[in-house]
JSON list of C-alpha atoms in Angstrom, two decimals:
[
{"chain": "L", "resi": 19, "resn": "VAL", "atom": "CA", "xyz": [12.05, 17.95, 85.36]},
{"chain": "L", "resi": 20, "resn": "PRO", "atom": "CA", "xyz": [12.39, 19.59, 82.16]},
{"chain": "L", "resi": 21, "resn": "VAL", "atom": "CA", "xyz": [13.98, 17.14, 81.32]},
{"chain": "L", "resi": 22, "resn": "ILE", "atom": "CA", "xyz": [11.01, 14.90, 81.72]},
{"chain": "L", "resi": 23, "resn": "GLU", "atom": "CA", "xyz": [8.86, 16.85, 79.57]},
{"chain": "L", "resi": 24, "resn": "GLN", "atom": "CA", "xyz": [11.11, 17.24, 76.93]},
{"chain": "L", "resi": 25, "resn": "LEU", "atom": "CA", "xyz": [11.43, 13.09, 76.43]},
{"chain": "L", "resi": 26, "resn": "GLN", "atom": "CA", "xyz": [7.76, 12.41, 76.74]},
{"chain": "L", "resi": 27, "resn": "LEU", "atom": "CA", "xyz": [7.45, 14.92, 74.35]},
{"chain": "L", "resi": 28, "resn": "ASP", "atom": "CA", "xyz": [10.30, 12.74, 72.35]},
{"chain": "L", "resi": 29, "resn": "ARG", "atom": "CA", "xyz": [8.33, 10.00, 71.86]},
{"chain": "L", "resi": 30, "resn": "PRO", "atom": "CA", "xyz": [6.16, 9.04, 68.83]},
{"chain": "L", "resi": 31, "resn": "VAL", "atom": "CA", "xyz": [2.86, 10.50, 69.76]},
{"chain": "L", "resi": 32, "resn": "THR", "atom": "CA", "xyz": [0.31, 8.31, 70.05]},
{"chain": "L", "resi": 33, "resn": "SER", "atom": "CA", "xyz": [-2.62, 7.82, 67.47]},
{"chain": "L", "resi": 34, "resn": "ILE", "atom": "CA", "xyz": [-5.64, 10.03, 69.00]},
{"chain": "L", "resi": 35, "resn": "ASP", "atom": "CA", "xyz": [-8.20, 7.35, 68.51]},
{"chain": "L", "resi": 36, "resn": "GLU", "atom": "CA", "xyz": [-5.83, 5.37, 71.61]},
{"chain": "L", "resi": 37, "resn": "GLU", "atom": "CA", "xyz": [-4.35, 7.94, 73.65]},
{"chain": "L", "resi": 38, "resn": "ILE", "atom": "CA", "xyz": [-8.04, 9.29, 74.76]},
{"chain": "L", "resi": 39, "resn": "LYS", "atom": "CA", "xyz": [-10.60, 7.41, 76.49]},
{"chain": "L", "resi": 40, "resn": "MET", "atom": "CA", "xyz": [-12.75, 9.38, 77.23]},
{"chain": "L", "resi": 41, "resn": "HIS", "atom": "CA", "xyz": [-13.68, 13.49, 76.80]},
{"chain": "L", "resi": 42, "resn": "PRO", "atom": "CA", "xyz": [-10.75, 15.60, 78.59]},
{"chain": "L", "resi": 43, "resn": "GLN", "atom": "CA", "xyz": [-12.28, 16.67, 81.67]},
{"chain": "L", "resi": 44, "resn": "THR", "atom": "CA", "xyz": [-9.84, 20.43, 82.07]},
{"chain": "L", "resi": 45, "resn": "ALA", "atom": "CA", "xyz": [-8.57, 22.57, 79.28]},
{"chain": "L", "resi": 46, "resn": "ASP", "atom": "CA", "xyz": [-5.60, 21.72, 80.39]},
{"chain": "L", "resi": 47, "resn": "GLN", "atom": "CA", "xyz": [-6.19, 18.43, 79.86]},
{"chain": "L", "resi": 48, "resn": "LEU", "atom": "CA", "xyz": [-7.15, 19.13, 76.39]},
{"chain": "L", "resi": 49, "resn": "ILE", "atom": "CA", "xyz": [-4.36, 21.17, 75.82]},
{"chain": "L", "resi": 50, "resn": "ARG", "atom": "CA", "xyz": [-2.11, 19.01, 76.87]},
{"chain": "L", "resi": 51, "resn": "TYR", "atom": "CA", "xyz": [-2.69, 16.28, 73.63]},
{"chain": "L", "resi": 52, "resn": "ILE", "atom": "CA", "xyz": [-3.44, 19.48, 71.59]},
{"chain": "L", "resi": 53, "resn": "ARG", "atom": "CA", "xyz": [0.23, 19.98, 72.52]},
{"chain": "L", "resi": 54, "resn": "ARG", "atom": "CA", "xyz": [1.42, 17.02, 71.41]},
{"chain": "L", "resi": 55, "resn": "ARG", "atom": "CA", "xyz": [0.29, 17.00, 67.89]},
{"chain": "L", "resi": 56, "resn": "ILE", "atom": "CA", "xyz": [1.45, 20.85, 67.10]},
{"chain": "L", "resi": 57, "resn": "MET", "atom": "CA", "xyz": [5.24, 20.69, 68.25]},
{"chain": "L", "resi": 58, "resn": "THR", "atom": "CA", "xyz": [7.46, 22.32, 66.68]},
{"chain": "L", "resi": 59, "resn": "LYS", "atom": "CA", "xyz": [10.31, 21.30, 63.98]},
{"chain": "L", "resi": 60, "resn": "THR", "atom": "CA", "xyz": [13.25, 22.31, 62.51]},
{"chain": "L", "resi": 61, "resn": "ASP", "atom": "CA", "xyz": [13.04, 20.30, 58.76]},
{"chain": "L", "resi": 62, "resn": "VAL", "atom": "CA", "xyz": [10.17, 22.38, 57.38]},
{"chain": "L", "resi": 63, "resn": "PRO", "atom": "CA", "xyz": [11.13, 24.81, 55.35]},
{"chain": "L", "resi": 64, "resn": "PHE", "atom": "CA", "xyz": [8.58, 27.19, 54.50]},
{"chain": "L", "resi": 65, "resn": "LEU", "atom": "CA", "xyz": [7.91, 27.94, 59.03]},
{"chain": "L", "resi": 66, "resn": "THR", "atom": "CA", "xyz": [10.32, 29.38, 61.39]},
{"chain": "L", "resi": 67, "resn": "VAL", "atom": "CA", "xyz": [10.42, 27.14, 64.40]},
{"chain": "L", "resi": 68, "resn": "GLU", "atom": "CA", "xyz": [9.01, 30.69, 66.02]},
{"chain": "L", "resi": 69, "resn": "ASP", "atom": "CA", "xyz": [6.73, 31.41, 63.10]},
{"chain": "L", "resi": 70, "resn": "GLN", "atom": "CA", "xyz": [5.65, 27.56, 64.69]},
{"chain": "L", "resi": 71, "resn": "LYS", "atom": "CA", "xyz": [5.58, 28.09, 68.18]},
{"chain": "L", "resi": 72, "resn": "ASN", "atom": "CA", "xyz": [3.51, 31.54, 67.27]},
{"chain": "L", "resi": 73, "resn": "MET", "atom": "CA", "xyz": [0.90, 29.63, 65.46]},
{"chain": "L", "resi": 74, "resn": "ALA", "atom": "CA", "xyz": [0.48, 26.89, 68.82]},
{"chain": "L", "resi": 75, "resn": "ALA", "atom": "CA", "xyz": [0.44, 29.64, 71.24]},
{"chain": "L", "resi": 76, "resn": "ILE", "atom": "CA", "xyz": [-3.11, 30.82, 69.33]},
{"chain": "L", "resi": 77, "resn": "ILE", "atom": "CA", "xyz": [-4.68, 27.04, 69.05]},
{"chain": "L", "resi": 78, "resn": "VAL", "atom": "CA", "xyz": [-3.05, 27.40, 72.63]},
{"chain": "L", "resi": 79, "resn": "SER", "atom": "CA", "xyz": [-5.05, 30.48, 73.18]},
{"chain": "L", "resi": 80, "resn": "GLU", "atom": "CA", "xyz": [-8.21, 29.43, 70.92]},
{"chain": "L", "resi": 81, "resn": "VAL", "atom": "CA", "xyz": [-8.87, 26.61, 72.79]},
{"chain": "L", "resi": 82, "resn": "ASN", "atom": "CA", "xyz": [-8.57, 28.58, 76.34]},
{"chain": "L", "resi": 83, "resn": "GLY", "atom": "CA", "xyz": [-11.67, 30.75, 75.53]},
{"chain": "L", "resi": 84, "resn": "ILE", "atom": "CA", "xyz": [-13.62, 28.35, 73.75]},
{"chain": "L", "resi": 85, "resn": "TRP", "atom": "CA", "xyz": [-12.83, 25.19, 76.08]},
{"chain": "L", "resi": 86, "resn": "PRO", "atom": "CA", "xyz": [-16.84, 26.67, 78.39]},
{"chain": "L", "resi": 87, "resn": "ASP", "atom": "CA", "xyz": [-18.24, 26.61, 75.56]},
{"chain": "L", "resi": 88, "resn": "VAL", "atom": "CA", "xyz": [-16.99, 22.97, 74.87]},
{"chain": "L", "resi": 89, "resn": "LYS", "atom": "CA", "xyz": [-17.57, 21.58, 78.88]},
{"chain": "L", "resi": 90, "resn": "LYS", "atom": "CA", "xyz": [-21.35, 22.63, 78.32]},
{"chain": "L", "resi": 91, "resn": "GLN", "atom": "CA", "xyz": [-21.73, 20.56, 74.74]},
{"chain": "L", "resi": 92, "resn": "ILE", "atom": "CA", "xyz": [-23.74, 16.86, 75.11]},
{"chain": "L", "resi": 93, "resn": "ASP", "atom": "CA", "xyz": [-21.47, 14.01, 74.74]},
{"chain": "L", "resi": 94, "resn": "ASP", "atom": "CA", "xyz": [-22.21, 12.63, 70.99]},
{"chain": "L", "resi": 95, "resn": "PRO", "atom": "CA", "xyz": [-21.66, 8.88, 71.23]},
{"chain": "L", "resi": 96, "resn": "PHE", "atom": "CA", "xyz": [-20.97, 9.29, 67.01]},
{"chain": "L", "resi": 97, "resn": "LEU", "atom": "CA", "xyz": [-18.06, 10.81, 67.88]}
]
């Protein structure tokens, strides 16, 4: 199973407006969209892979923390 997940992560990231057709229904769904866009890269000279992983964990943690508030928001047709 991890091989399949790795293959999906190696694909080019689809632009956000093409990938998301409606707002995420769960925090996990939103986190999957975010994770595709914050994958670690080895060619970043000023951030180690470990630092990138730590920052990604912080972002995911923050998303989980604010998800109840995000879920309560009214859909804005202009966004």
